Amino acid sequence: MKKEKITQILYFTASIAFFIAAIIGFSNGNDMAVVWLCLGSAMLCLGSSSSGRKRKSKENDAHENEKKCDEEEIQK
């Protein structure tokens, strides 16, 4: 779990760095700034999807626990 959190933080940090590089590139009139902007967006998407996976697994665990409780009540 801690490894997933570190990975997510690194994705967001990389996205910020790419966005800063894009801002600097646009201010200097560099055509490469579009690439940096796209890379920043990709890192942002990867970071948000890694947080979504963790959230979905928690929801699935909660749903499975509800099923077990319901089955135990039925058996009683």
mmCIF file of N, CA, C and O in Angstrom:
data_model
loop_
_atom_site.group_PDB
_atom_site.id
_atom_site.type_symbol
_atom_site.label_atom_id
_atom_site.label_comp_id
_atom_site.label_asym_id
_atom_site.label_seq_id
_atom_site.Cartn_x
_atom_site.Cartn_y
_atom_site.Cartn_z
ATOM 1 N N MET A 1 0.825 -1.186 0.000
ATOM 2 C CA MET A 1 0.000 0.000 0.000
ATOM 3 C C MET A 1 0.877 1.261 0.000
ATOM 4 O O MET A 1 0.568 2.218 -0.690
ATOM 5 N N LYS A 2 1.960 1.223 0.754
ATOM 6 C CA LYS A 2 2.821 2.382 0.809
ATOM 7 C C LYS A 2 3.503 2.601 -0.541
ATOM 8 O O LYS A 2 3.701 3.735 -0.964
ATOM 9 N N LYS A 3 3.821 1.507 -1.227
ATOM 10 C CA LYS A 3 4.459 1.599 -2.541
ATOM 11 C C LYS A 3 3.521 2.275 -3.542
ATOM 12 O O LYS A 3 3.952 3.078 -4.365
ATOM 13 N N GLU A 4 2.240 1.958 -3.469
ATOM 14 C CA GLU A 4 1.257 2.581 -4.369
ATOM 15 C C GLU A 4 1.155 4.081 -4.109
ATOM 16 O O GLU A 4 1.043 4.871 -5.040
ATOM 17 N N LYS A 5 1.216 4.473 -2.853
ATOM 18 C CA LYS A 5 1.136 5.889 -2.492
ATOM 19 C C LYS A 5 2.350 6.648 -3.024
ATOM 20 O O LYS A 5 2.213 7.745 -3.563
ATOM 21 N N ILE A 6 3.538 6.046 -2.891
ATOM 22 C CA ILE A 6 4.754 6.679 -3.392
ATOM 23 C C ILE A 6 4.696 6.804 -4.911
ATOM 24 O O ILE A 6 5.069 7.841 -5.472
ATOM 25 N N THR A 7 4.208 5.763 -5.581
ATOM 26 C CA THR A 7 4.082 5.803 -7.040
ATOM 27 C C THR A 7 3.148 6.919 -7.472
ATOM 28 O O THR A 7 3.444 7.663 -8.408
ATOM 29 N N GLN A 8 2.039 7.066 -6.784
ATOM 30 C CA GLN A 8 1.080 8.114 -7.111
ATOM 31 C C GLN A 8 1.693 9.497 -6.918
ATOM 32 O O GLN A 8 1.537 10.384 -7.763
ATOM 33 N N ILE A 9 2.416 9.689 -5.831
ATOM 34 C CA ILE A 9 3.068 10.979 -5.574
ATOM 35 C C ILE A 9 4.106 11.278 -6.649
ATOM 36 O O ILE A 9 4.224 12.422 -7.113
ATOM 37 N N LEU A 10 4.857 10.270 -7.070
ATOM 38 C CA LEU A 10 5.860 10.474 -8.118
ATOM 39 C C LEU A 10 5.210 10.842 -9.458
ATOM 40 O O LEU A 10 5.736 11.682 -10.187
ATOM 41 N N TYR A 11 4.082 10.221 -9.781
ATOM 42 C CA TYR A 11 3.368 10.588 -11.010
ATOM 43 C C TYR A 11 2.939 12.052 -10.969
ATOM 44 O O TYR A 11 3.106 12.793 -11.940
ATOM 45 N N PHE A 12 2.371 12.482 -9.841
ATOM 46 C CA PHE A 12 1.918 13.867 -9.731
ATOM 47 C C PHE A 12 3.090 14.850 -9.753
ATOM 48 O O PHE A 12 2.995 15.917 -10.352
ATOM 49 N N THR A 13 4.205 14.480 -9.126
ATOM 50 C CA THR A 13 5.391 15.333 -9.137
ATOM 51 C C THR A 13 5.947 15.465 -10.552
ATOM 52 O O THR A 13 6.317 16.565 -10.986
ATOM 53 N N ALA A 14 5.990 14.355 -11.282
ATOM 54 C CA ALA A 14 6.475 14.397 -12.660
ATOM 55 C C ALA A 14 5.548 15.245 -13.528
ATOM 56 O O ALA A 14 6.019 15.997 -14.393
ATOM 57 N N SER A 15 4.255 15.157 -13.288
ATOM 58 C CA SER A 15 3.323 15.954 -14.080
ATOM 59 C C SER A 15 3.525 17.441 -13.822
ATOM 60 O O SER A 15 3.506 18.240 -14.758
ATOM 61 N N ILE A 16 3.766 17.818 -12.580
ATOM 62 C CA ILE A 16 4.031 19.225 -12.265
ATOM 63 C C ILE A 16 5.306 19.695 -12.949
ATOM 64 O O ILE A 16 5.357 20.797 -13.512
ATOM 65 N N ALA A 17 6.334 18.843 -12.926
ATOM 66 C CA ALA A 17 7.599 19.208 -13.577
ATOM 67 C C ALA A 17 7.404 19.393 -15.085
ATOM 68 O O ALA A 17 7.949 20.342 -15.677
ATOM 69 N N PHE A 18 6.642 18.517 -15.716
ATOM 70 C CA PHE A 18 6.384 18.652 -17.152
ATOM 71 C C PHE A 18 5.564 19.904 -17.450
ATOM 72 O O PHE A 18 5.805 20.584 -18.460
ATOM 73 N N PHE A 19 4.598 20.221 -16.592
ATOM 74 C CA PHE A 19 3.806 21.435 -16.807
ATOM 75 C C PHE A 19 4.669 22.698 -16.666
ATOM 76 O O PHE A 19 4.511 23.648 -17.431
ATOM 77 N N ILE A 20 5.579 22.684 -15.694
ATOM 78 C CA ILE A 20 6.486 23.827 -15.546
ATOM 79 C C ILE A 20 7.382 23.960 -16.772
ATOM 80 O O ILE A 20 7.608 25.072 -17.276
ATOM 81 N N ALA A 21 7.884 22.834 -17.272
ATOM 82 C CA ALA A 21 8.712 22.864 -18.481
ATOM 83 C C ALA A 21 7.909 23.388 -19.674
ATOM 84 O O ALA A 21 8.440 24.130 -20.516
ATOM 85 N N ALA A 22 6.631 23.028 -19.748
ATOM 86 C CA ALA A 22 5.781 23.522 -20.836
ATOM 87 C C ALA A 22 5.568 25.023 -20.726
ATOM 88 O O ALA A 22 5.620 25.741 -21.732
ATOM 89 N N ILE A 23 5.350 25.523 -19.516
ATOM 90 C CA ILE A 23 5.161 26.967 -19.325
ATOM 91 C C ILE A 23 6.420 27.724 -19.738
ATOM 92 O O ILE A 23 6.343 28.743 -20.442
ATOM 93 N N ILE A 24 7.571 27.207 -19.324
ATOM 94 C CA ILE A 24 8.832 27.855 -19.705
ATOM 95 C C ILE A 24 9.018 27.795 -21.217
ATOM 96 O O ILE A 24 9.440 28.772 -21.845
ATOM 97 N N GLY A 25 8.683 26.657 -21.812
ATOM 98 C CA GLY A 25 8.816 26.511 -23.256
ATOM 99 C C GLY A 25 7.904 27.445 -24.031
ATOM 100 O O GLY A 25 8.305 28.028 -25.040
ATOM 101 N N PHE A 26 6.671 27.589 -23.567
ATOM 102 C CA PHE A 26 5.738 28.502 -24.252
ATOM 103 C C PHE A 26 6.196 29.952 -24.130
ATOM 104 O O PHE A 26 6.042 30.739 -25.060
ATOM 105 N N SER A 27 6.758 30.294 -22.974
ATOM 106 C CA SER A 27 7.206 31.680 -22.799
ATOM 107 C C SER A 27 8.431 31.998 -23.665
ATOM 108 O O SER A 27 8.643 33.151 -24.035
ATOM 109 N N ASN A 28 9.221 30.975 -23.998
ATOM 110 C CA ASN A 28 10.392 31.175 -24.857
ATOM 111 C C ASN A 28 10.085 30.965 -26.332
ATOM 112 O O ASN A 28 10.967 31.111 -27.169
ATOM 113 N N GLY A 29 8.881 30.560 -26.643
ATOM 114 C CA GLY A 29 8.501 30.320 -28.034
ATOM 115 C C GLY A 29 9.019 29.001 -28.578
ATOM 116 O O GLY A 29 9.208 28.838 -29.783
ATOM 117 N N ASN A 30 9.238 28.038 -27.712
ATOM 118 C CA ASN A 30 9.763 26.741 -28.113
ATOM 119 C C ASN A 30 8.612 25.829 -28.551
ATOM 120 O O ASN A 30 7.592 25.728 -27.871
ATOM 121 N N ASP A 31 8.784 25.146 -29.683
ATOM 122 C CA ASP A 31 7.749 24.233 -30.174
ATOM 123 C C ASP A 31 7.667 22.952 -29.351
ATOM 124 O O ASP A 31 6.656 22.259 -29.381
ATOM 125 N N MET A 32 8.713 22.638 -28.636
ATOM 126 C CA MET A 32 8.758 21.412 -27.837
ATOM 127 C C MET A 32 7.822 21.498 -26.621
ATOM 128 O O MET A 32 7.532 20.496 -25.979
ATOM 129 N N ALA A 33 7.323 22.684 -26.325
ATOM 130 C CA ALA A 33 6.459 22.879 -25.160
ATOM 131 C C ALA A 33 5.182 22.061 -25.266
ATOM 132 O O ALA A 33 4.644 21.612 -24.245
ATOM 133 N N VAL A 34 4.710 21.828 -26.473
ATOM 134 C CA VAL A 34 3.496 21.024 -26.656
ATOM 135 C C VAL A 34 3.748 19.598 -26.193
ATOM 136 O O VAL A 34 2.882 18.965 -25.569
ATOM 137 N N VAL A 35 4.931 19.092 -26.465
ATOM 138 C CA VAL A 35 5.284 17.730 -26.035
ATOM 139 C C VAL A 35 5.317 17.658 -24.511
ATOM 140 O O VAL A 35 4.801 16.705 -23.913
ATOM 141 N N TRP A 36 5.909 18.670 -23.879
ATOM 142 C CA TRP A 36 5.966 18.688 -22.415
ATOM 143 C C TRP A 36 4.562 18.763 -21.826
ATOM 144 O O TRP A 36 4.280 18.150 -20.792
ATOM 145 N N LEU A 37 3.693 19.514 -22.466
ATOM 146 C CA LEU A 37 2.312 19.616 -21.998
ATOM 147 C C LEU A 37 1.602 18.266 -22.098
ATOM 148 O O LEU A 37 0.893 17.855 -21.174
ATOM 149 N N CYS A 38 1.824 17.575 -23.201
ATOM 150 C CA CYS A 38 1.210 16.244 -23.367
ATOM 151 C C CYS A 38 1.758 15.245 -22.351
ATOM 152 O O CYS A 38 1.002 14.433 -21.794
ATOM 153 N N LEU A 39 3.065 15.296 -22.110
ATOM 154 C CA LEU A 39 3.654 14.396 -21.119
ATOM 155 C C LEU A 39 3.131 14.701 -19.714
ATOM 156 O O LEU A 39 2.875 13.786 -18.923
ATOM 157 N N GLY A 40 2.951 15.973 -19.396
ATOM 158 C CA GLY A 40 2.388 16.341 -18.098
ATOM 159 C C GLY A 40 0.968 15.830 -17.936
ATOM 160 O O GLY A 40 0.591 15.326 -16.878
ATOM 161 N N SER A 41 0.193 15.916 -19.006
ATOM 162 C CA SER A 41 -1.183 15.404 -18.958
ATOM 163 C C SER A 41 -1.203 13.891 -18.798
ATOM 164 O O SER A 41 -2.030 13.341 -18.062
ATOM 165 N N ALA A 42 -0.285 13.215 -19.480
ATOM 166 C CA ALA A 42 -0.223 11.758 -19.364
ATOM 167 C C ALA A 42 0.143 11.330 -17.949
ATOM 168 O O ALA A 42 -0.452 10.391 -17.395
ATOM 169 N N MET A 43 1.096 12.014 -17.346
ATOM 170 C CA MET A 43 1.485 11.680 -15.970
ATOM 171 C C MET A 43 0.346 11.965 -14.992
ATOM 172 O O MET A 43 0.130 11.219 -14.034
ATOM 173 N N LEU A 44 -0.398 13.021 -15.244
ATOM 174 C CA LEU A 44 -1.548 13.340 -14.399
ATOM 175 C C LEU A 44 -2.603 12.243 -14.500
ATOM 176 O O LEU A 44 -3.175 11.818 -13.492
ATOM 177 N N CYS A 45 -2.843 11.761 -15.702
ATOM 178 C CA CYS A 45 -3.807 10.667 -15.894
ATOM 179 C C CYS A 45 -3.342 9.390 -15.207
ATOM 180 O O CYS A 45 -4.140 8.679 -14.591
ATOM 181 N N LEU A 46 -2.054 9.080 -15.328
ATOM 182 C CA LEU A 46 -1.538 7.878 -14.675
ATOM 183 C C LEU A 46 -1.645 7.978 -13.153
ATOM 184 O O LEU A 46 -1.987 7.003 -12.482
ATOM 185 N N GLY A 47 -1.364 9.153 -12.624
ATOM 186 C CA GLY A 47 -1.486 9.337 -11.175
ATOM 187 C C GLY A 47 -2.907 9.201 -10.685
ATOM 188 O O GLY A 47 -3.173 8.583 -9.654
ATOM 189 N N SER A 48 -3.835 9.754 -11.438
ATOM 190 C CA SER A 48 -5.236 9.663 -11.007
ATOM 191 C C SER A 48 -5.780 8.257 -11.191
ATOM 192 O O SER A 48 -6.604 7.804 -10.406
ATOM 193 N N SER A 49 -5.321 7.544 -12.212
ATOM 194 C CA SER A 49 -5.805 6.175 -12.396
ATOM 195 C C SER A 49 -5.231 5.245 -11.337
ATOM 196 O O SER A 49 -5.889 4.288 -10.933
ATOM 197 N N SER A 50 -4.023 5.517 -10.870
ATOM 198 C CA SER A 50 -3.468 4.674 -9.810
ATOM 199 C C SER A 50 -4.225 4.893 -8.504
ATOM 200 O O SER A 50 -4.373 3.967 -7.714
ATOM 201 N N SER A 51 -4.731 6.088 -8.265
ATOM 202 C CA SER A 51 -5.538 6.316 -7.066
ATOM 203 C C SER A 51 -6.912 5.679 -7.219
ATOM 204 O O SER A 51 -7.498 5.234 -6.243
ATOM 205 N N GLY A 52 -7.428 5.622 -8.439
ATOM 206 C CA GLY A 52 -8.731 5.010 -8.691
ATOM 207 C C GLY A 52 -8.717 3.519 -8.463
ATOM 208 O O GLY A 52 -9.685 2.937 -7.993
ATOM 209 N N ARG A 53 -7.600 2.874 -8.796
ATOM 210 C CA ARG A 53 -7.491 1.434 -8.584
ATOM 211 C C ARG A 53 -7.577 1.095 -7.112
ATOM 212 O O ARG A 53 -8.230 0.138 -6.728
ATOM 213 N N LYS A 54 -6.921 1.885 -6.295
ATOM 214 C CA LYS A 54 -6.933 1.632 -4.858
ATOM 215 C C LYS A 54 -8.345 1.818 -4.314
ATOM 216 O O LYS A 54 -8.823 1.048 -3.506
ATOM 217 N N ARG A 55 -9.033 2.853 -4.790
ATOM 218 C CA ARG A 55 -10.389 3.136 -4.337
ATOM 219 C C ARG A 55 -11.331 2.007 -4.742
ATOM 220 O O ARG A 55 -12.178 1.574 -3.970
ATOM 221 N N LYS A 56 -11.178 1.501 -5.978
ATOM 222 C CA LYS A 56 -12.048 0.425 -6.435
ATOM 223 C C LYS A 56 -11.827 -0.841 -5.632
ATOM 224 O O LYS A 56 -12.769 -1.560 -5.321
ATOM 225 N N SER A 57 -10.570 -1.139 -5.289
ATOM 226 C CA SER A 57 -10.310 -2.352 -4.519
ATOM 227 C C SER A 57 -10.927 -2.240 -3.127
ATOM 228 O O SER A 57 -11.423 -3.216 -2.587
ATOM 229 N N LYS A 58 -10.914 -1.037 -2.542
ATOM 230 C CA LYS A 58 -11.550 -0.849 -1.233
ATOM 231 C C LYS A 58 -13.062 -1.040 -1.337
ATOM 232 O O LYS A 58 -13.679 -1.640 -0.467
ATOM 233 N N GLU A 59 -13.653 -0.531 -2.426
ATOM 234 C CA GLU A 59 -15.087 -0.689 -2.621
ATOM 235 C C GLU A 59 -15.449 -2.157 -2.817
ATOM 236 O O GLU A 59 -16.453 -2.629 -2.284
ATOM 237 N N ASN A 60 -14.621 -2.883 -3.575
ATOM 238 C CA ASN A 60 -14.883 -4.307 -3.790
ATOM 239 C C ASN A 60 -14.767 -5.080 -2.485
ATOM 240 O O ASN A 60 -15.568 -5.976 -2.216
ATOM 241 N N ASP A 61 -13.775 -4.744 -1.653
ATOM 242 C CA ASP A 61 -13.630 -5.408 -0.363
ATOM 243 C C ASP A 61 -14.839 -5.143 0.521
ATOM 244 O O ASP A 61 -15.342 -6.054 1.178
ATOM 245 N N ALA A 62 -15.319 -3.914 0.526
ATOM 246 C CA ALA A 62 -16.486 -3.574 1.334
ATOM 247 C C ALA A 62 -17.724 -4.322 0.835
ATOM 248 O O ALA A 62 -18.524 -4.818 1.627
ATOM 249 N N HIS A 63 -17.853 -4.426 -0.483
ATOM 250 C CA HIS A 63 -18.994 -5.130 -1.058
ATOM 251 C C HIS A 63 -18.940 -6.616 -0.717
ATOM 252 O O HIS A 63 -19.963 -7.228 -0.384
ATOM 253 N N GLU A 64 -17.756 -7.210 -0.766
ATOM 254 C CA GLU A 64 -17.617 -8.625 -0.417
ATOM 255 C C GLU A 64 -17.918 -8.851 1.062
ATOM 256 O O GLU A 64 -18.529 -9.862 1.427
ATOM 257 N N ASN A 65 -17.516 -7.921 1.914
ATOM 258 C CA ASN A 65 -17.811 -8.054 3.343
ATOM 259 C C ASN A 65 -19.308 -7.986 3.591
ATOM 260 O O ASN A 65 -19.824 -8.695 4.460
ATOM 261 N N GLU A 66 -20.023 -7.141 2.846
ATOM 262 C CA GLU A 66 -21.474 -7.064 2.984
ATOM 263 C C GLU A 66 -22.117 -8.385 2.593
ATOM 264 O O GLU A 66 -23.037 -8.858 3.260
ATOM 265 N N LYS A 67 -21.636 -8.989 1.506
ATOM 266 C CA LYS A 67 -22.177 -10.276 1.067
ATOM 267 C C LYS A 67 -21.980 -11.341 2.135
ATOM 268 O O LYS A 67 -22.870 -12.136 2.413
ATOM 269 N N LYS A 68 -20.784 -11.372 2.742
ATOM 270 C CA LYS A 68 -20.511 -12.365 3.783
ATOM 271 C C LYS A 68 -21.427 -12.175 4.969
ATOM 272 O O LYS A 68 -21.942 -13.142 5.535
ATOM 273 N N CYS A 69 -21.648 -10.915 5.359
ATOM 274 C CA CYS A 69 -22.545 -10.645 6.502
ATOM 275 C C CYS A 69 -23.970 -11.073 6.174
ATOM 276 O O CYS A 69 -24.654 -11.644 7.020
ATOM 277 N N ASP A 70 -24.408 -10.791 4.940
ATOM 278 C CA ASP A 70 -25.755 -11.183 4.543
ATOM 279 C C ASP A 70 -25.900 -12.701 4.547
ATOM 280 O O ASP A 70 -26.909 -13.250 4.995
ATOM 281 N N GLU A 71 -24.882 -13.406 4.054
ATOM 282 C CA GLU A 71 -24.939 -14.864 4.012
ATOM 283 C C GLU A 71 -24.957 -15.446 5.416
ATOM 284 O O GLU A 71 -25.650 -16.437 5.689
ATOM 285 N N GLU A 72 -24.198 -14.848 6.340
ATOM 286 C CA GLU A 72 -24.192 -15.317 7.727
ATOM 287 C C GLU A 72 -25.549 -15.111 8.377
ATOM 288 O O GLU A 72 -26.021 -15.961 9.125
ATOM 289 N N GLU A 73 -26.206 -13.999 8.094
ATOM 290 C CA GLU A 73 -27.518 -13.733 8.663
ATOM 291 C C GLU A 73 -28.552 -14.714 8.122
ATOM 292 O O GLU A 73 -29.444 -15.150 8.837
ATOM 293 N N ILE A 74 -28.422 -15.048 6.836
ATOM 294 C CA ILE A 74 -29.370 -15.991 6.234
ATOM 295 C C ILE A 74 -29.197 -17.367 6.864
ATOM 296 O O ILE A 74 -30.165 -18.074 7.116
ATOM 297 N N GLN A 75 -27.963 -17.752 7.115
ATOM 298 C CA GLN A 75 -27.700 -19.082 7.684
ATOM 299 C C GLN A 75 -28.205 -19.198 9.118
ATOM 300 O O GLN A 75 -28.564 -20.256 9.563
ATOM 301 N N LYS A 76 -28.275 -18.080 9.826
ATOM 302 C CA LYS A 76 -28.755 -18.114 11.221
ATOM 303 C C LYS A 76 -30.227 -18.285 11.211
ATOM 304 O O LYS A 76 -30.978 -18.919 11.605
#
